[in-house]
PDB file of C-alpha atoms in Angstrom:
ATOM      1  CA  MET A   1      25.550 -22.219 -14.806  1.00 35.00           C
ATOM      2  CA  ALA A   2      24.081 -23.891 -17.887  1.00 36.00           C
ATOM      3  CA  HIS A   3      24.521 -27.647 -18.088  1.00 36.00           C
ATOM      4  CA  PRO A   4      24.910 -29.055 -21.595  1.00 40.00           C
ATOM      5  CA  VAL A   5      22.921 -32.142 -22.454  1.00 43.00           C
ATOM      6  CA  PRO A   6      25.268 -35.066 -21.675  1.00 43.00           C
ATOM      7  CA  ARG A   7      27.239 -36.508 -24.580  1.00 41.00           C
ATOM      8  CA  ALA A   8      25.423 -39.801 -24.031  1.00 40.00           C
ATOM      9  CA  VAL A   9      22.339 -38.139 -25.482  1.00 44.00           C
ATOM     10  CA  PRO A  10      22.506 -38.099 -29.275  1.00 40.00           C
ATOM     11  CA  HIS A  11      23.033 -34.609 -30.695  1.00 41.00           C
ATOM     12  CA  VAL A  12      19.796 -32.886 -31.589  1.00 41.00           C
ATOM     13  CA  PRO A  13      20.753 -30.386 -34.329  1.00 38.00           C
ATOM     14  CA  THR A  14      17.816 -28.040 -33.737  1.00 42.00           C
ATOM     15  CA  MET A  15      18.779 -27.827 -30.075  1.00 42.00           C
ATOM     16  CA  SER A  16      22.431 -26.909 -30.625  1.00 42.00           C
ATOM     17  CA  PRO A  17      23.643 -24.047 -28.436  1.00 39.00           C
ATOM     18  CA  ARG A  18      26.125 -23.133 -31.187  1.00 44.00           C
ATOM     19  CA  CYS A  19      23.347 -21.959 -33.519  1.00 47.00           C
ATOM     20  CA  PRO A  20      20.865 -20.036 -31.365  1.00 42.00           C
ATOM     21  CA  HIS A  21      18.881 -18.879 -34.405  1.00 46.00           C
ATOM     22  CA  ASP A  22      18.182 -22.551 -35.198  1.00 59.00           C
ATOM     23  CA  VAL A  23      16.565 -23.140 -31.810  1.00 62.00           C
ATOM     24  CA  PRO A  24      12.867 -22.277 -32.238  1.00 70.00           C
ATOM     25  CA  ALA A  25      12.460 -21.855 -28.478  1.00 72.00           C
ATOM     26  CA  VAL A  26      15.094 -19.092 -28.609  1.00 73.00           C
ATOM     27  CA  SER A  27      14.081 -17.434 -31.882  1.00 70.00           C
ATOM     28  CA  SER A  28      10.441 -17.355 -30.723  1.00 76.00           C
ATOM     29  CA  GLY A  29      11.424 -15.580 -27.502  1.00 79.00           C
ATOM     30  CA  LEU A  30      10.465 -18.446 -25.178  1.00 83.00           C
ATOM     31  CA  TYR A  31      14.065 -18.535 -23.889  1.00 87.00           C
ATOM     32  CA  PRO A  32      16.515 -15.618 -23.709  1.00 89.00           C
ATOM     33  CA  SER A  33      19.412 -17.713 -25.061  1.00 88.00           C
ATOM     34  CA  ALA A  34      20.369 -21.134 -26.350  1.00 87.00           C
ATOM     35  CA  GLU A  35      22.244 -21.690 -23.092  1.00 90.00           C
ATOM     36  CA  ALA A  36      19.067 -21.048 -21.072  1.00 92.00           C
ATOM     37  CA  PHE A  37      17.203 -23.516 -23.274  1.00 91.00           C
ATOM     38  CA  GLN A  38      19.964 -26.132 -22.868  1.00 92.00           C
ATOM     39  CA  ALA A  39      19.905 -25.685 -19.079  1.00 94.00           C
ATOM     40  CA  ASP A  40      16.122 -26.149 -18.992  1.00 95.00           C
ATOM     41  CA  LEU A  41      16.353 -29.131 -21.356  1.00 95.00           C
ATOM     42  CA  HIS A  42      18.941 -30.752 -19.089  1.00 97.00           C
ATOM     43  CA  SER A  43      16.884 -30.069 -15.977  1.00 97.00           C
ATOM     44  CA  MET A  44      13.583 -31.342 -17.387  1.00 97.00           C
ATOM     45  CA  TRP A  45      15.068 -34.603 -18.717  1.00 98.00           C
ATOM     46  CA  PHE A  46      17.923 -35.317 -16.264  1.00 98.00           C
ATOM     47  CA  GLY A  47      16.675 -33.738 -13.041  1.00 97.00           C
ATOM     48  CA  LEU A  48      16.468 -36.514 -10.453  1.00 97.00           C
ATOM     49  CA  TYR A  49      13.399 -37.436  -8.439  1.00 96.00           C
ATOM     50  CA  SER A  50      12.240 -40.424  -6.401  1.00 94.00           C
ATOM     51  CA  ARG A  51      10.043 -43.211  -7.715  1.00 91.00           C
ATOM     52  CA  SER A  52      10.771 -45.176  -4.530  1.00 85.00           C
ATOM     53  CA  SER A  53       8.545 -43.366  -2.017  1.00 82.00           C
ATOM     54  CA  GLY A  54      11.189 -40.741  -1.310  1.00 79.00           C
ATOM     55  CA  LYS A  55      13.877 -43.250  -0.322  1.00 85.00           C
ATOM     56  CA  ALA A  56      16.336 -42.102  -3.003  1.00 91.00           C
ATOM     57  CA  LEU A  57      16.628 -39.832  -6.010  1.00 94.00           C
ATOM     58  CA  ASP A  58      16.519 -42.818  -8.323  1.00 93.00           C
ATOM     59  CA  SER A  59      14.870 -41.703 -11.547  1.00 96.00           C
ATOM     60  CA  SER A  60      14.792 -39.095 -14.297  1.00 98.00           C
ATOM     61  CA  GLY A  61      12.569 -38.481 -17.286  1.00 98.00           C
ATOM     62  CA  PHE A  62      15.296 -39.602 -19.662  1.00 98.00           C
ATOM     63  CA  GLU A  63      15.864 -42.866 -17.809  1.00 98.00           C
ATOM     64  CA  HIS A  64      12.135 -43.573 -17.606  1.00 98.00           C
ATOM     65  CA  VAL A  65      11.275 -42.771 -21.243  1.00 98.00           C
ATOM     66  CA  PHE A  66      14.379 -43.878 -23.149  1.00 98.00           C
ATOM     67  CA  HIS A  67      15.758 -46.706 -20.999  1.00 98.00           C
ATOM     68  CA  GLY A  68      12.903 -47.928 -18.824  1.00 98.00           C
ATOM     69  CA  GLU A  69      12.841 -48.871 -15.165  1.00 97.00           C
ATOM     70  CA  VAL A  70      11.994 -51.925 -13.125  1.00 94.00           C
ATOM     71  CA  LYS A  71      10.167 -50.957  -9.955  1.00 89.00           C
ATOM     72  CA  LYS A  72       8.391 -53.390  -7.634  1.00 88.00           C
ATOM     73  CA  GLY A  73       8.782 -56.196 -10.168  1.00 90.00           C
ATOM     74  CA  SER A  74       7.172 -54.356 -13.107  1.00 95.00           C
ATOM     75  CA  VAL A  75       8.598 -52.424 -16.021  1.00 98.00           C
ATOM     76  CA  SER A  76       7.651 -48.781 -16.311  1.00 97.00           C
ATOM     77  CA  GLY A  77       8.577 -46.385 -19.074  1.00 98.00           C
ATOM     78  CA  CYS A  78      10.736 -47.897 -21.831  1.00 98.00           C
ATOM     79  CA  HIS A  79       9.080 -45.956 -24.658  1.00 97.00           C
ATOM     80  CA  ASN A  80      11.973 -46.250 -27.117  1.00 97.00           C
ATOM     81  CA  TRP A  81      12.262 -48.828 -29.884  1.00 95.00           C
ATOM     82  CA  VAL A  82      16.078 -48.596 -29.982  1.00 96.00           C
ATOM     83  CA  GLN A  83      16.232 -49.733 -26.332  1.00 97.00           C
ATOM     84  CA  LEU A  84      13.789 -52.576 -27.002  1.00 96.00           C
ATOM     85  CA  GLN A  85      15.844 -53.690 -29.996  1.00 95.00           C
ATOM     86  CA  ALA A  86      19.017 -53.717 -27.870  1.00 97.00           C
ATOM     87  CA  LEU A  87      17.273 -55.761 -25.164  1.00 97.00           C
ATOM     88  CA  GLU A  88      15.932 -58.174 -27.783  1.00 95.00           C
ATOM     89  CA  ARG A  89      19.361 -58.653 -29.372  1.00 97.00           C
ATOM     90  CA  ALA A  90      20.794 -59.378 -25.918  1.00 98.00           C
ATOM     91  CA  GLY A  91      18.120 -62.054 -25.342  1.00 97.00           C
ATOM     92  CA  ARG A  92      16.579 -60.087 -22.470  1.00 97.00           C
ATOM     93  CA  LEU A  93      13.201 -59.236 -24.054  1.00 96.00           C
ATOM     94  CA  GLU A  94      10.194 -61.458 -24.679  1.00 96.00           C
ATOM     95  CA  TYR A  95       7.373 -59.974 -26.756  1.00 92.00           C
ATOM     96  CA  LEU A  96       3.910 -60.931 -25.521  1.00 94.00           C
ATOM     97  CA  GLY A  97       1.901 -59.178 -28.215  1.00 89.00           C
ATOM     98  CA  TYR A  98       1.557 -55.944 -30.098  1.00 85.00           C
ATOM     99  CA  THR A  99      -0.804 -53.813 -32.151  1.00 81.00           C
ATOM    100  CA  TRP A 100      -0.050 -50.948 -34.436  1.00 72.00           C
ATOM    101  CA  ASP A 101      -1.951 -48.479 -36.513  1.00 66.00           C
ATOM    102  CA  GLY A 102       0.184 -48.811 -39.656  1.00 66.00           C
ATOM    103  CA  PRO A 103       1.611 -49.215 -41.992  1.00 67.00           C
ATOM    104  CA  TRP A 104       1.846 -45.487 -42.428  1.00 65.00           C
ATOM    105  CA  THR A 105       3.177 -44.112 -45.670  1.00 68.00           C
ATOM    106  CA  ALA A 106       5.989 -42.427 -43.735  1.00 67.00           C
ATOM    107  CA  PHE A 107       7.850 -43.248 -40.548  1.00 68.00           C
ATOM    108  CA  PRO A 108       7.544 -43.289 -37.628  1.00 77.00           C
ATOM    109  CA  ASP A 109       4.724 -45.690 -36.809  1.00 84.00           C
ATOM    110  CA  VAL A 110       3.016 -45.924 -33.411  1.00 88.00           C
ATOM    111  CA  LEU A 111       3.200 -49.338 -31.757  1.00 89.00           C
ATOM    112  CA  SER A 112       1.421 -50.663 -28.665  1.00 93.00           C
ATOM    113  CA  LEU A 113       2.986 -53.725 -27.100  1.00 93.00           C
ATOM    114  CA  GLN A 114       3.328 -56.044 -24.134  1.00 95.00           C
ATOM    115  CA  PHE A 115       6.636 -57.599 -23.149  1.00 97.00           C
ATOM    116  CA  ARG A 116       8.816 -59.068 -20.428  1.00 97.00           C
ATOM    117  CA  TRP A 117      12.233 -57.612 -19.710  1.00 98.00           C
ATOM    118  CA  ASP A 118      14.427 -59.998 -17.728  1.00 97.00           C
ATOM    119  CA  GLY A 119      11.214 -61.664 -16.548  1.00 96.00           C
ATOM    120  CA  HIS A 120       9.609 -58.384 -15.436  1.00 98.00           C
ATOM    121  CA  SER A 121       6.290 -57.597 -17.074  1.00 97.00           C
ATOM    122  CA  LYS A 122       5.202 -54.512 -19.019  1.00 96.00           C
ATOM    123  CA  PRO A 123       1.466 -55.139 -19.504  1.00 93.00           C
ATOM    124  CA  ARG A 124       1.025 -52.277 -21.973  1.00 93.00           C
ATOM    125  CA  GLY A 125       3.314 -49.717 -23.487  1.00 94.00           C
ATOM    126  CA  SER A 126       3.622 -47.626 -26.604  1.00 96.00           C
ATOM    127  CA  LEU A 127       6.392 -46.108 -28.652  1.00 94.00           C
ATOM    128  CA  LEU A 128       7.317 -44.649 -32.006  1.00 93.00           C
ATOM    129  CA  VAL A 129       8.981 -47.141 -34.355  1.00 90.00           C
ATOM    130  CA  GLY A 130      11.446 -45.945 -36.967  1.00 87.00           C
ATOM    131  CA  SER A 131      12.253 -42.587 -35.417  1.00 91.00           C
ATOM    132  CA  SER A 132      15.628 -41.611 -34.035  1.00 94.00           C
ATOM    133  CA  PRO A 133      16.158 -40.960 -30.327  1.00 95.00           C
ATOM    134  CA  GLU A 134      16.967 -37.367 -31.333  1.00 95.00           C
ATOM    135  CA  PHE A 135      13.567 -37.036 -32.994  1.00 94.00           C
ATOM    136  CA  ASP A 136      11.766 -38.560 -30.011  1.00 96.00           C
ATOM    137  CA  LEU A 137      13.599 -36.265 -27.589  1.00 97.00           C
ATOM    138  CA  ALA A 138      12.779 -33.178 -29.669  1.00 94.00           C
ATOM    139  CA  LEU A 139       9.120 -34.172 -30.166  1.00 96.00           C
ATOM    140  CA  PHE A 140       8.549 -35.133 -26.536  1.00 98.00           C
ATOM    141  CA  THR A 141      10.256 -31.914 -25.381  1.00 96.00           C
ATOM    142  CA  LEU A 142       8.036 -29.828 -27.651  1.00 94.00           C
ATOM    143  CA  CYS A 143       4.910 -31.534 -26.319  1.00 97.00           C
ATOM    144  CA  PHE A 144       6.139 -31.317 -22.714  1.00 97.00           C
ATOM    145  CA  LEU A 145       6.666 -27.569 -23.066  1.00 94.00           C
ATOM    146  CA  ALA A 146       3.449 -26.934 -25.006  1.00 94.00           C
ATOM    147  CA  ARG A 147       1.079 -29.305 -23.188  1.00 96.00           C
ATOM    148  CA  PRO A 148       2.475 -30.580 -19.871  1.00 96.00           C
ATOM    149  CA  ASP A 149       0.263 -33.215 -18.239  1.00 98.00           C
ATOM    150  CA  ARG A 150      -1.988 -33.255 -21.296  1.00 97.00           C
ATOM    151  CA  GLN A 151      -2.383 -34.749 -24.725  1.00 98.00           C
ATOM    152  CA  CYS A 152      -0.458 -33.074 -27.548  1.00 98.00           C
ATOM    153  CA  HIS A 153      -2.138 -33.606 -30.929  1.00 96.00           C
ATOM    154  CA  ILE A 154       0.321 -33.619 -33.824  1.00 94.00           C
ATOM    155  CA  SER A 155       0.762 -34.821 -37.387  1.00 91.00           C
ATOM    156  CA  LEU A 156       3.585 -37.264 -38.195  1.00 85.00           C
ATOM    157  CA  GLY A 157       4.148 -37.892 -41.866  1.00 80.00           C
ATOM    158  CA  GLY A 158       0.606 -36.723 -42.554  1.00 83.00           C
ATOM    159  CA  GLU A 159      -0.895 -39.070 -39.959  1.00 84.00           C
ATOM    160  CA  ALA A 160      -2.649 -37.838 -36.814  1.00 88.00           C
ATOM    161  CA  ALA A 161      -0.875 -38.827 -33.611  1.00 91.00           C
ATOM    162  CA  THR A 162      -1.115 -37.905 -29.950  1.00 95.00           C
ATOM    163  CA  ILE A 163       1.711 -37.601 -27.442  1.00 98.00           C
ATOM    164  CA  GLN A 164       0.900 -37.778 -23.723  1.00 98.00           C
ATOM    165  CA  THR A 165       3.256 -36.025 -21.329  1.00 98.00           C
ATOM    166  CA  TYR A 166       3.396 -36.014 -17.546  1.00 98.00           C
ATOM    167  CA  THR A 167       5.303 -33.796 -15.144  1.00 98.00           C
ATOM    168  CA  TRP A 168       6.790 -35.105 -11.921  1.00 96.00           C
ATOM    169  CA  ASP A 169       4.856 -33.781  -8.940  1.00 91.00           C
ATOM    170  CA  LYS A 170       3.740 -30.719 -10.961  1.00 91.00           C
ATOM    171  CA  GLN A 171       7.384 -29.659 -11.312  1.00 93.00           C
ATOM    172  CA  ARG A 172       9.133 -28.864 -14.584  1.00 95.00           C
ATOM    173  CA  LEU A 173      10.544 -32.406 -14.697  1.00 98.00           C
ATOM    174  CA  VAL A 174       9.533 -35.002 -17.278  1.00 98.00           C
ATOM    175  CA  ALA A 175       7.891 -37.969 -15.565  1.00 98.00           C
ATOM    176  CA  SER A 176       6.855 -39.629 -18.830  1.00 98.00           C
ATOM    177  CA  ALA A 177       6.184 -38.949 -22.497  1.00 99.00           C
ATOM    178  CA  TYR A 178       4.888 -41.423 -25.052  1.00 98.00           C
ATOM    179  CA  PRO A 179       2.573 -41.762 -28.049  1.00 96.00           C
ATOM    180  CA  LEU A 180      -1.010 -42.829 -27.447  1.00 94.00           C
ATOM    181  CA  THR A 181      -2.318 -45.647 -29.585  1.00 85.00           C
ATOM    182  CA  PRO A 182      -5.663 -45.412 -31.352  1.00 68.00           C
TER     183      PRO A 182
END
């Protein structure tokens, strides 16, 4: 049975199962139907795996990339500027430094940063600034499908950018996806 992407995930118009001709993965023949694509999308982003040495199924690609995780006292993931902005507004984020390769003439920009989240350190991370979560999800999915466990070279607003993706234990589960900084 196909599982729709949870309503908590912003709607990605080009991934709508209602318009299968608008889903490039379907129209290109990569998937037999929009429902099959939605099921794979759900599995790759929301399939659970263990980041705690097998003790529990405690993580997913979506949680890692878009929310972030605190494991063994350090922050991992958290590659989404909307999440960082929410943490900052709540007084839970302390920036320790950043670099960026902009300003670009078009959004999004790529940002590298260090921060503390509730006192837990993220020594280095990167994210796209100015993009929507829908855009990030679509871009990271494209790169995950096209170049799993490798660098995906793209152009954003006419600027060269690279997205790194990782699978979980060589399975079709997103472990991480984020932009590399120059």
